[in-house]
Amino acid sequence: MSPRQKQASEAVGDLIARYLADIGVTTVFGVISIHNMPILDAIARQKRIRFVPARGEAGAMSMADAYARVSRSLGVVITSTGTAAGNAAGAQVEALTAGSPVLHITTTVDREFMDRDRAAIHDVPRQPDMLRAVSKRYMRMWDANGAPGGLQAAVTAALSAPTGPVSLEIPVDLQRERGTYPARFEPPEISVCHPGAAEIKAAADMIGKAKLPLLWLGGGARGACKAATELVERGFGVVTSTNGRGVVPEDHKANLGAFNMTPEAQALYEKSDLMIVVGSRLRGNETRNNKMRLPSPLIQIDADETQAGRNYAIDLFIAADASAALEALLAQLPKKLDVDPSFAYEIAVARAKGEGAISAALGPYQEVADALLARVPAGRHPWVRDVTISNSTFGNRYVQIAEPRLGVHALGGGIGLGAAMAVGAAVAEPSAKTVALLGDGGLMLGIAELITAVEEKANIVFVLMNDRAYGVIKNIQDAQYEGRHHYSALRTPDFPMLCRSIGLPHMAVDDVSKFSGVLDEAISQKGPVMLEVEMTKIGPFAAQFAGPPAGAAGGA
Ligand SMILES: Cc1ncc(C[n+]2csc(CCOP(=O)(O)OP(=O)(O)O)c2C)c(N)n1
């Protein structure tokens, strides 16, 4: 049958399952419900897609988000209408923050009752408002004829720069309706946004005058590793957001990494005579709420024109995909820029000082940080982190990653996504062990997804930094609320017992000198393992981490 030939009529639910498989989707995350059963039943019957049944929609969304980041492809999550779509919303905020290309297929009540507030079960009359708020784009599928076009439009929107989560609402009666569709679907062609020649020429002229040029790389530059690294080889220095780490190899001497807010970083910015910000929001928690003084002139490259000059006054804006813009710049620049050769050395010193400052604050956890630093990049392990003190101190910067796609953390500062993100990362990268750094407080929000990890035999070491408290909140209470520890000391489970009950191997370390050996053992095991670091027995960090610096809002 030629691609243009139509096949016999089929239910929209079947069409959706077939469309997704045709365009290359191999894995879908979600929670089954009456309102999505026509789709999930078709996925199971067709046997072309692995469905990962999460224990909650928040977990399913975080799994799809992490899967998208690590695989650098579309993540797909299927939820039900009402509470279920609402459950996914918090995790979808993170997918939106990180710009993850996620297709959120959700549902709504029969079209007869839709938008009329007639109290059909699971109905939320203003569900579209909720979805719009947490999506790059919200769409609804209205009828069987429009189903393939709606799917293609939603996938295209999710994958087009700036990428992001797209919510597609499909009424449950429509999922059962029949239509006649093409025999085969092709993935959409995603168009690349090329820069204007005049802007590139202007940027090249500015670069030609600079002696100490810096690149600031954000998550939007993740697809521009080659071009960004070539610019650094030609003479640029580089600093990154935490989401732009690894775009240029983290061990490159001219790479400051995500030590972007240190006094040494500020000194470099003041010395530098040109900065190009590529695919970065210049977030408050990475610029002290835009109080860091950045170099002048400042050039910004972003696929989203609405971001132009949003956080800093800029001298030139280039609306383009990061890779296309940097390649176009390279074509205009000499093979070696006429720059100050000592700049790379100064950057290396600044990085070493940043690492030194972290080390000085770690105390006994230096062993944990160094063990992870020695293994995570070398083993090409996906490195997933929840918002916990260990991430804010050593996880976010000190432990390096081999490639940007292998670094997954909650950019928006929300706790509790890490366990589910680890499942998504491990499903995307089954051959390397995913290492997930979690806090006991954050884990409580996603604890049910440990069972999903066991069921899916997901290849993960959950490194649980258990201080039996919301540690950072306690530290903030010490620093700002005269030590009144209200609501921050929480009862946590007996983890060995909990793990035994769900078939999750459990290891514990109460002496840091044993950490690296136990970590090796955990990494060598197949499937998921919990490695609990008993912080109450090991003792405190050398310096208390009490949240991001004053004036820099965010969950660190
Ligand atoms: C969804 C969400 N709820 C609440 C917070 C506020 N918050 C930030 S850190 C934190 C405590 C995290 O505790 P834990 O995971 O044990 O890590 P620790 O601070 O002890 O290292 C809380 C409650 C948040 N950032 N996100």
Coordinates of C-alpha atoms and ligand atoms in Angstrom, one line a residue:
M1 CA 0.0 0.0 0.0
S2 CA 1.5 3.4 -0.9
P3 CA 1.6 6.0 1.9
R4 CA -1.2 7.9 0.2
Q5 CA -3.6 5.0 0.1
K6 CA -6.1 5.0 2.9
Q7 CA -6.9 2.0 4.9
A8 CA -10.1 0.7 6.4
S9 CA -11.8 2.9 8.9
E10 CA -10.3 2.9 12.4
A11 CA -11.1 4.4 15.8
V12 CA -9.3 7.7 16.7
G13 CA -7.7 5.9 19.7
D14 CA -6.2 3.4 17.3
L15 CA -5.1 6.1 15.0
I16 CA -3.3 7.9 17.8
A17 CA -1.4 4.8 18.8
R18 CA -0.5 4.0 15.2
Y19 CA 0.5 7.7 14.4
L20 CA 2.9 7.8 17.4
A21 CA 4.6 4.5 16.5
D22 CA 4.9 5.6 12.9
I23 CA 6.7 8.8 13.7
G24 CA 9.2 6.9 15.9
V25 CA 7.7 7.1 19.4
T26 CA 8.9 3.9 21.2
T27 CA 7.9 4.8 24.8
V28 CA 4.9 6.5 26.4
F29 CA 4.4 7.2 30.1
G30 CA 1.0 7.7 31.8
V31 CA -1.8 6.5 34.0
I32 CA -4.8 4.6 32.6
S33 CA -8.3 5.8 33.0
I34 CA -11.8 5.4 31.5
H35 CA -11.1 8.7 29.6
N36 CA -8.0 7.4 27.9
M37 CA -8.6 3.7 27.5
P38 CA -9.4 3.8 23.8
I39 CA -5.8 5.1 23.3
L40 CA -4.1 2.9 25.8
D41 CA -6.0 -0.2 24.8
A42 CA -4.9 0.4 21.2
I43 CA -1.2 0.9 22.3
A44 CA -1.3 -2.4 24.0
R45 CA -3.0 -4.2 21.1
Q46 CA -0.7 -2.8 18.5
K47 CA 2.4 -3.9 20.5
R48 CA 4.6 -1.2 18.9
I49 CA 5.1 1.1 21.9
R50 CA 6.3 0.4 25.4
F51 CA 3.8 1.9 27.9
V52 CA 5.3 2.7 31.3
P53 CA 2.5 2.9 33.9
A54 CA 3.5 5.5 36.4
R55 CA 1.9 5.6 39.9
G56 CA 0.7 9.1 39.4
E57 CA 0.4 11.7 36.6
A58 CA 3.0 14.0 38.2
G59 CA 5.5 11.1 38.0
A60 CA 4.4 10.2 34.4
M61 CA 5.0 13.8 33.3
S62 CA 8.5 14.0 35.0
M63 CA 9.4 10.7 33.4
A64 CA 8.4 12.0 29.9
D65 CA 10.2 15.2 30.6
A66 CA 13.5 13.4 31.6
Y67 CA 13.1 10.9 28.7
A68 CA 12.8 13.9 26.3
R69 CA 15.9 15.6 27.7
V70 CA 18.1 12.5 27.7
S71 CA 16.9 11.0 24.4
R72 CA 16.8 14.4 22.7
S73 CA 13.5 13.3 21.2
L74 CA 9.8 13.7 21.9
G75 CA 8.6 12.6 25.3
V76 CA 5.0 11.5 25.4
V77 CA 2.7 11.3 28.5
I78 CA -1.0 10.3 28.5
T79 CA -3.2 11.4 31.3
S80 CA -6.9 11.5 32.0
T81 CA -9.1 14.6 32.3
G82 CA -9.7 16.6 35.5
T83 CA -7.8 15.7 38.6
A84 CA -5.4 13.6 36.5
A85 CA -4.4 16.4 34.2
G86 CA -4.2 18.6 37.3
N87 CA -1.9 16.1 38.9
A88 CA 0.5 16.4 36.0
A89 CA 0.4 20.2 36.1
G90 CA 3.2 20.8 38.7
A91 CA 5.6 18.5 36.9
Q92 CA 4.6 20.1 33.6
V93 CA 5.6 23.5 35.0
E94 CA 9.1 22.0 35.2
A95 CA 8.9 20.7 31.6
L96 CA 7.8 24.2 30.5
T97 CA 10.7 25.8 32.5
A98 CA 13.2 23.5 30.9
G99 CA 11.7 23.7 27.4
S100 CA 11.3 20.0 27.2
P101 CA 9.6 18.7 24.0
V102 CA 6.8 16.8 25.7
L103 CA 3.5 15.8 24.1
H104 CA 0.9 15.7 26.9
I105 CA -2.1 13.9 25.5
T106 CA -5.0 14.4 27.9
T107 CA -8.7 14.0 27.6
T108 CA -11.9 15.6 28.3
V109 CA -15.5 14.6 28.7
D110 CA -17.9 13.7 25.8
R111 CA -18.3 16.6 23.4
E112 CA -22.0 16.8 24.3
F113 CA -21.0 17.9 27.8
M114 CA -17.7 19.6 27.1
D115 CA -17.4 23.4 28.1
R116 CA -21.0 23.4 29.4
D117 CA -20.4 22.9 33.1
R118 CA -23.0 20.1 33.2
A119 CA -21.2 18.1 35.9
A120 CA -20.1 15.1 33.9
I121 CA -17.7 12.9 35.9
H122 CA -14.1 14.2 35.7
D123 CA -15.3 17.4 34.1
V124 CA -13.3 20.6 34.7
P125 CA -15.0 23.3 32.7
R126 CA -11.9 25.5 32.6
Q127 CA -9.4 22.7 32.0
P128 CA -8.1 24.5 28.9
D129 CA -7.1 27.5 31.0
M130 CA -5.2 25.3 33.3
L131 CA -3.4 23.5 30.5
R132 CA -2.6 26.7 28.7
A133 CA -0.9 28.0 31.7
V134 CA 1.5 25.1 31.9
S135 CA 2.1 24.5 28.2
K136 CA 4.0 26.0 25.3
R137 CA 0.8 25.5 23.4
Y138 CA -2.6 24.0 24.2
M139 CA -4.7 22.4 21.5
R140 CA -7.9 20.4 21.3
M141 CA -8.8 17.7 18.8
W142 CA -12.4 18.4 17.7
D143 CA -13.4 15.7 15.3
A144 CA -12.2 12.5 13.6
N145 CA -11.3 14.3 10.3
G146 CA -8.9 16.6 12.0
A147 CA -7.2 13.9 14.1
P148 CA -4.0 13.4 12.0
G149 CA -3.6 17.2 11.5
G150 CA -4.0 17.8 15.2
L151 CA -1.5 15.2 16.1
Q152 CA 1.0 16.5 13.6
A153 CA 0.5 20.1 14.7
A154 CA 1.0 19.2 18.4
V155 CA 4.2 17.2 17.7
T156 CA 5.6 19.9 15.5
A157 CA 4.9 22.6 18.1
A158 CA 6.6 20.5 20.9
L159 CA 9.7 19.9 18.8
S160 CA 10.2 23.3 17.2
A161 CA 12.6 25.7 18.8
P162 CA 11.9 27.0 21.4
T163 CA 10.8 23.5 22.3
G164 CA 8.3 22.9 25.1
P165 CA 5.4 20.8 26.4
V166 CA 2.3 20.8 24.3
S167 CA -1.1 19.7 25.7
L168 CA -3.5 18.1 23.4
E169 CA -7.0 17.5 24.8
I170 CA -9.0 14.7 23.1
P171 CA -12.6 14.2 24.2
V172 CA -13.2 10.6 25.2
D173 CA -16.1 10.1 22.8
L174 CA -13.9 11.2 19.9
Q175 CA -11.3 8.6 20.9
R176 CA -14.0 6.0 20.0
E177 CA -15.2 7.6 16.8
R178 CA -14.0 6.1 13.5
G179 CA -12.3 7.8 10.5
T180 CA -10.4 6.7 7.5
Y181 CA -6.8 7.6 7.5
P182 CA -3.5 7.2 5.5
A183 CA -1.8 3.9 5.8
R184 CA 1.4 5.4 7.1
F185 CA 2.6 8.6 8.8
E186 CA 5.9 10.3 8.6
P187 CA 7.5 12.4 11.4
P188 CA 7.0 16.1 10.8
E189 CA 9.9 18.1 9.4
I190 CA 11.0 20.6 12.0
S191 CA 12.1 23.8 10.4
V192 CA 15.3 25.4 11.6
C193 CA 15.2 29.1 12.3
H194 CA 18.2 30.6 10.5
P195 CA 19.7 34.0 11.5
G196 CA 19.6 37.1 9.3
A197 CA 22.8 37.8 7.4
A198 CA 22.9 41.4 8.6
E199 CA 22.8 40.4 12.3
I200 CA 25.5 37.8 11.8
K201 CA 27.7 40.4 10.0
A202 CA 27.2 42.9 12.9
A203 CA 28.0 40.2 15.5
A204 CA 31.2 39.1 13.6
D205 CA 32.3 42.8 13.5
M206 CA 31.8 43.2 17.2
I207 CA 33.7 39.9 17.9
G208 CA 36.5 41.1 15.7
K209 CA 37.2 44.0 18.1
A210 CA 37.0 41.8 21.3
K211 CA 40.1 40.6 23.1
L212 CA 38.3 38.8 26.0
P213 CA 35.1 37.4 24.5
L214 CA 32.9 35.2 26.5
L215 CA 30.0 32.8 25.6
W216 CA 27.2 32.3 28.1
L217 CA 25.5 29.0 27.1
G218 CA 22.0 28.0 28.4
G219 CA 19.8 25.0 27.8
G220 CA 18.8 26.3 24.4
A221 CA 22.4 25.7 23.3
R222 CA 22.3 22.0 24.0
G223 CA 22.0 21.2 20.3
A224 CA 25.0 23.4 19.5
C225 CA 27.8 21.5 21.1
K226 CA 30.0 21.4 18.0
A227 CA 29.7 25.0 17.0
A228 CA 30.1 26.3 20.6
T229 CA 33.1 24.1 21.2
E230 CA 34.6 25.4 17.9
L231 CA 34.1 29.0 19.0
V232 CA 36.0 28.2 22.3
E233 CA 38.8 26.6 20.3
R234 CA 39.1 29.8 18.3
G235 CA 39.4 31.9 21.4
F236 CA 36.2 32.4 23.3
G237 CA 35.9 31.7 27.0
V238 CA 32.7 30.1 28.2
V239 CA 30.4 30.1 31.2
T240 CA 27.1 28.2 31.4
S241 CA 23.9 28.0 33.2
T242 CA 23.3 24.7 35.0
N243 CA 21.2 23.6 32.0
G244 CA 23.9 24.5 29.6
R245 CA 26.6 22.4 31.3
G246 CA 28.6 20.2 29.0
V247 CA 27.7 22.0 25.7
V248 CA 31.4 22.6 25.7
P249 CA 33.3 19.8 27.5
E250 CA 33.3 20.5 31.2
D251 CA 37.0 19.8 31.5
H252 CA 38.0 22.3 28.8
K253 CA 40.4 24.9 30.4
A254 CA 38.4 27.8 29.0
N255 CA 35.2 26.6 30.5
L256 CA 34.1 28.2 33.8
G257 CA 31.1 25.8 33.8
A258 CA 28.2 26.7 36.0
F259 CA 30.3 28.6 38.5
N260 CA 28.5 31.6 37.1
M261 CA 27.7 33.6 40.3
T262 CA 31.0 33.5 42.2
P263 CA 33.1 36.6 42.9
E264 CA 35.6 35.3 40.4
A265 CA 32.9 35.0 37.7
Q266 CA 31.9 38.6 38.4
A267 CA 35.5 39.7 38.0
L268 CA 35.7 37.9 34.6
Y269 CA 32.5 39.5 33.4
E270 CA 33.8 42.9 34.3
K271 CA 37.1 42.2 32.5
S272 CA 35.5 40.7 29.4
D273 CA 34.8 43.0 26.5
L274 CA 32.0 41.0 24.8
M275 CA 29.5 38.3 25.8
I276 CA 27.2 36.3 23.6
V277 CA 24.3 34.8 25.5
V278 CA 23.0 31.7 23.7
G279 CA 19.7 30.0 24.5
S280 CA 19.6 31.2 28.1
R281 CA 17.0 32.9 30.2
L282 CA 19.7 34.4 32.5
R283 CA 17.7 33.1 35.4
G284 CA 17.4 35.0 38.7
N285 CA 19.1 32.2 40.6
E286 CA 22.1 32.2 38.2
T287 CA 22.5 36.0 37.9
R288 CA 21.5 37.2 41.4
N289 CA 18.2 38.3 40.0
N290 CA 20.0 40.0 37.1
K291 CA 22.2 42.0 39.5
M292 CA 25.4 40.4 38.2
R293 CA 27.0 42.8 35.9
L294 CA 27.5 41.2 32.5
P295 CA 30.0 42.3 29.8
S296 CA 29.4 45.0 27.3
P297 CA 28.6 44.7 24.4
L298 CA 26.1 42.0 25.0
I299 CA 24.7 39.9 22.1
Q300 CA 21.8 37.5 22.6
I301 CA 20.9 34.6 20.4
D302 CA 17.5 33.0 21.0
A303 CA 14.9 31.1 18.9
D304 CA 12.2 33.0 20.9
E305 CA 12.1 36.6 19.9
T306 CA 10.0 37.5 22.9
Q307 CA 13.1 36.9 25.0
A308 CA 15.1 39.7 23.4
G309 CA 16.5 41.9 26.1
R310 CA 14.1 40.5 28.7
N311 CA 16.5 40.4 31.6
Y312 CA 19.5 42.5 30.4
A313 CA 19.8 45.4 28.0
I314 CA 21.4 44.0 24.9
D315 CA 23.3 45.5 22.0
L316 CA 22.3 43.0 19.4
F317 CA 19.6 40.3 19.2
I318 CA 19.8 37.4 16.8
A319 CA 16.6 35.4 16.3
A320 CA 17.7 31.9 15.4
D321 CA 18.3 28.4 16.5
A322 CA 21.5 28.2 18.5
S323 CA 23.4 25.9 16.2
A324 CA 22.4 27.7 13.0
A325 CA 23.4 31.1 14.5
L326 CA 26.8 29.8 15.8
E327 CA 27.6 28.0 12.6
A328 CA 26.8 31.1 10.6
L329 CA 29.1 33.1 12.9
L330 CA 31.9 30.6 12.5
A331 CA 31.7 31.0 8.8
Q332 CA 32.4 34.7 9.2
L333 CA 35.2 34.4 11.7
P334 CA 38.9 33.7 11.3
K335 CA 40.2 30.2 12.3
K336 CA 42.0 31.9 15.3
L337 CA 40.6 34.9 16.9
D338 CA 43.0 37.7 17.9
V339 CA 42.3 37.4 21.6
D340 CA 44.2 37.7 24.8
P341 CA 45.7 34.2 25.3
S342 CA 45.8 34.5 29.1
F343 CA 42.0 34.6 29.4
A344 CA 41.6 30.8 29.2
Y345 CA 44.1 30.5 32.1
E346 CA 42.2 33.1 34.2
I347 CA 39.0 31.2 33.6
A348 CA 40.7 27.9 34.7
V349 CA 41.8 29.6 37.9
A350 CA 38.3 31.0 38.5
R351 CA 36.8 27.6 38.0
A352 CA 39.4 26.0 40.4
K353 CA 38.5 28.7 43.0
G354 CA 34.8 27.9 42.6
E355 CA 35.5 24.2 43.1
G356 CA 37.7 25.1 46.1
A357 CA 34.9 27.1 47.7
I358 CA 32.5 24.2 47.3
S359 CA 35.0 21.8 48.7
A360 CA 35.6 24.0 51.7
A361 CA 31.9 23.8 52.6
L362 CA 31.4 20.1 52.2
G363 CA 33.2 18.6 55.2
P364 CA 32.6 14.8 55.2
Y365 CA 30.5 15.0 52.0
Q366 CA 33.7 15.8 50.0
E367 CA 34.1 12.0 49.7
V368 CA 30.6 11.6 48.3
A369 CA 31.2 14.5 45.8
D370 CA 34.6 13.2 44.7
A371 CA 33.3 9.6 44.3
L372 CA 30.5 10.9 42.1
L373 CA 32.9 13.2 40.2
A374 CA 35.2 10.3 39.5
R375 CA 32.4 8.1 38.1
V376 CA 29.5 10.1 36.6
P377 CA 31.3 11.7 33.6
A378 CA 33.6 8.7 33.0
G379 CA 30.7 6.2 33.0
R380 CA 28.5 8.5 30.9
H381 CA 25.9 8.1 33.6
P382 CA 22.7 10.2 33.3
W383 CA 23.0 12.5 36.4
V384 CA 19.6 13.3 37.8
R385 CA 19.2 15.5 40.8
D386 CA 16.3 16.6 43.0
V387 CA 16.4 20.0 44.7
T388 CA 18.4 19.0 47.8
I389 CA 21.4 20.6 49.6
S390 CA 23.8 18.1 48.0
N391 CA 22.7 19.2 44.6
S392 CA 22.8 22.9 45.4
T393 CA 26.4 22.5 46.7
F394 CA 28.2 19.8 44.7
G395 CA 25.7 18.2 42.4
N396 CA 24.8 21.2 40.2
R397 CA 28.4 22.2 39.4
Y398 CA 31.2 20.1 40.9
V399 CA 30.1 16.7 39.6
Q400 CA 30.7 16.9 35.8
I401 CA 28.7 15.4 33.0
A402 CA 29.9 13.9 29.8
E403 CA 27.2 15.5 27.6
P404 CA 24.5 18.1 28.3
R405 CA 21.6 15.7 27.7
L406 CA 22.9 13.5 30.6
G407 CA 22.3 16.3 33.1
V408 CA 18.7 16.3 34.4
H409 CA 17.5 18.5 37.3
A410 CA 14.5 20.6 38.3
L411 CA 15.4 24.0 36.8
G412 CA 12.3 25.6 38.3
G413 CA 13.4 24.6 41.9
G414 CA 10.5 22.4 42.6
I415 CA 11.3 19.4 44.9
G416 CA 10.1 15.9 44.4
L417 CA 10.6 15.3 40.7
G418 CA 13.9 13.4 40.9
A419 CA 12.7 9.8 41.5
A420 CA 10.4 9.9 38.5
M421 CA 12.9 11.8 36.4
A422 CA 15.4 9.1 37.1
V423 CA 12.9 6.5 35.7
G424 CA 12.5 8.5 32.5
A425 CA 16.2 9.0 32.1
A426 CA 16.9 5.3 32.7
V427 CA 14.3 4.2 30.1
A428 CA 15.9 6.6 27.6
E429 CA 19.4 5.4 28.3
P430 CA 19.1 1.8 29.5
S431 CA 22.7 0.8 28.9
A432 CA 24.2 3.3 31.4
K433 CA 23.3 3.3 35.0
T434 CA 21.3 6.5 35.9
V435 CA 22.6 8.0 39.1
A436 CA 19.9 10.1 40.9
L437 CA 20.7 12.3 43.8
L438 CA 17.7 12.7 46.1
G439 CA 16.8 14.3 49.4
D440 CA 14.5 12.5 51.8
G441 CA 12.0 15.4 51.9
G442 CA 11.8 15.6 48.1
L443 CA 11.5 11.9 47.7
M444 CA 8.3 11.9 49.7
L445 CA 6.5 13.6 46.8
G446 CA 7.5 11.0 44.3
I447 CA 8.0 7.9 46.4
A448 CA 5.5 5.8 44.6
E449 CA 7.6 6.0 41.5
L450 CA 10.2 3.8 43.2
I451 CA 7.7 1.0 42.5
T452 CA 7.6 1.9 38.9
A453 CA 11.4 1.8 38.8
V454 CA 11.3 -1.7 40.3
E455 CA 8.5 -2.9 37.9
E456 CA 10.3 -1.5 34.8
K457 CA 13.7 -2.8 36.0
A458 CA 15.0 0.7 35.5
N459 CA 18.8 0.9 35.7
I460 CA 19.1 3.4 38.5
V461 CA 21.1 4.1 41.7
F462 CA 19.0 6.3 43.9
V463 CA 21.6 8.1 46.1
L464 CA 19.4 9.2 49.0
M465 CA 20.9 11.9 51.1
N466 CA 18.8 11.3 54.2
D467 CA 19.1 14.0 56.9
R468 CA 15.6 13.3 58.2
A469 CA 14.5 16.9 57.5
Y470 CA 13.9 19.6 55.0
G471 CA 17.6 20.4 55.6
V472 CA 17.7 23.6 53.6
I473 CA 14.6 24.9 55.2
K474 CA 16.1 24.2 58.6
N475 CA 19.2 26.1 57.6
I476 CA 17.2 29.1 56.4
Q477 CA 15.3 29.0 59.7
D478 CA 18.7 29.1 61.5
A479 CA 19.9 31.9 59.3
Q480 CA 16.8 34.1 59.2
Y481 CA 14.2 32.8 61.7
E482 CA 16.3 32.6 64.9
G483 CA 16.4 28.8 64.7
R484 CA 12.7 28.2 64.9
H485 CA 12.4 24.9 63.1
H486 CA 8.7 24.9 62.4
Y487 CA 7.4 22.3 59.9
S488 CA 10.9 21.3 58.7
A489 CA 11.6 18.1 60.7
L490 CA 9.4 15.4 59.2
R491 CA 9.0 11.8 59.9
T492 CA 10.5 9.8 57.1
P493 CA 10.0 6.1 56.4
D494 CA 12.3 3.2 57.5
F495 CA 13.9 3.0 54.1
P496 CA 15.3 -0.6 54.5
M497 CA 11.8 -1.8 55.4
L498 CA 10.2 0.2 52.7
C499 CA 12.6 -1.0 50.0
R500 CA 12.2 -4.6 51.1
S501 CA 8.4 -4.3 50.8
I502 CA 8.7 -3.2 47.1
G503 CA 11.6 -5.4 46.1
L504 CA 14.1 -2.5 45.8
P505 CA 17.6 -3.5 46.8
H506 CA 18.8 -1.2 49.6
M507 CA 22.3 -0.3 50.7
A508 CA 23.3 2.1 53.4
V509 CA 26.4 4.1 54.3
D510 CA 26.9 5.6 57.7
D511 CA 30.6 6.2 57.3
V512 CA 31.7 8.3 54.2
S513 CA 34.9 6.5 53.7
K514 CA 32.8 3.5 52.6
F515 CA 30.8 5.5 50.1
S516 CA 32.8 5.0 46.9
G517 CA 33.0 1.2 47.4
V518 CA 29.3 0.9 48.0
L519 CA 28.6 3.2 45.1
D520 CA 30.6 0.9 42.8
E521 CA 28.7 -2.1 44.1
A522 CA 25.4 -0.3 43.5
I523 CA 26.4 0.7 40.0
S524 CA 27.5 -2.8 39.1
Q525 CA 24.1 -4.3 40.0
K526 CA 21.4 -4.6 37.4
G527 CA 18.2 -2.7 37.8
P528 CA 17.3 -0.2 40.5
V529 CA 19.1 0.1 43.8
M530 CA 18.8 2.5 46.7
L531 CA 22.0 3.8 48.3
E532 CA 21.0 5.6 51.5
V533 CA 23.5 8.0 52.9
E534 CA 22.7 8.2 56.6
M535 CA 23.6 11.9 57.2
T536 CA 22.4 12.0 60.8
K537 CA 25.2 9.5 61.6
I538 CA 27.8 11.1 59.3
G539 CA 27.3 14.6 60.6
P540 CA 26.7 18.1 59.1
F541 CA 28.3 19.8 56.1
A542 CA 31.3 22.0 57.0
A543 CA 29.2 25.1 56.2
Q544 CA 25.4 25.4 56.3
F545 CA 23.8 25.9 53.0
A546 CA 20.9 28.3 53.6
G547 CA 19.4 28.7 50.1
P548 CA 20.5 30.8 47.2
P549 CA 22.3 34.0 47.9
A550 CA 20.2 36.9 49.1
G551 CA 18.5 38.6 46.2
A552 CA 18.6 35.5 44.0
A553 CA 15.2 33.9 44.4
G554 CA 14.7 30.2 43.4
G555 CA 15.1 26.7 44.7
A556 CA 18.9 26.7 43.9
Ligands
LIG1 C1 7.3 21.6 45.1 C2 8.0 22.3 46.2 N1 7.5 22.4 47.5 C3 8.2 23.0 48.4 C4 9.4 23.6 48.1 C5 10.2 24.3 49.2 N2 11.4 23.5 49.5 C6 12.6 23.7 49.0 S1 13.8 22.7 49.5 C7 12.8 21.9 50.5 C8 13.3 20.8 51.4 C9 13.8 19.7 50.7 O1 14.2 18.7 51.6 P1 15.1 17.4 51.2 O2 14.6 16.8 50.0 O3 15.1 16.5 52.4 O4 16.5 18.0 50.9 P2 17.4 18.8 52.0 O5 17.0 20.2 52.0 O6 17.3 18.1 53.3 O7 18.8 18.6 51.4 C10 11.5 22.4 50.5 C11 10.3 22.0 51.2 C12 9.9 23.5 46.8 N3 11.1 24.0 46.4 N4 9.2 22.8 45.9

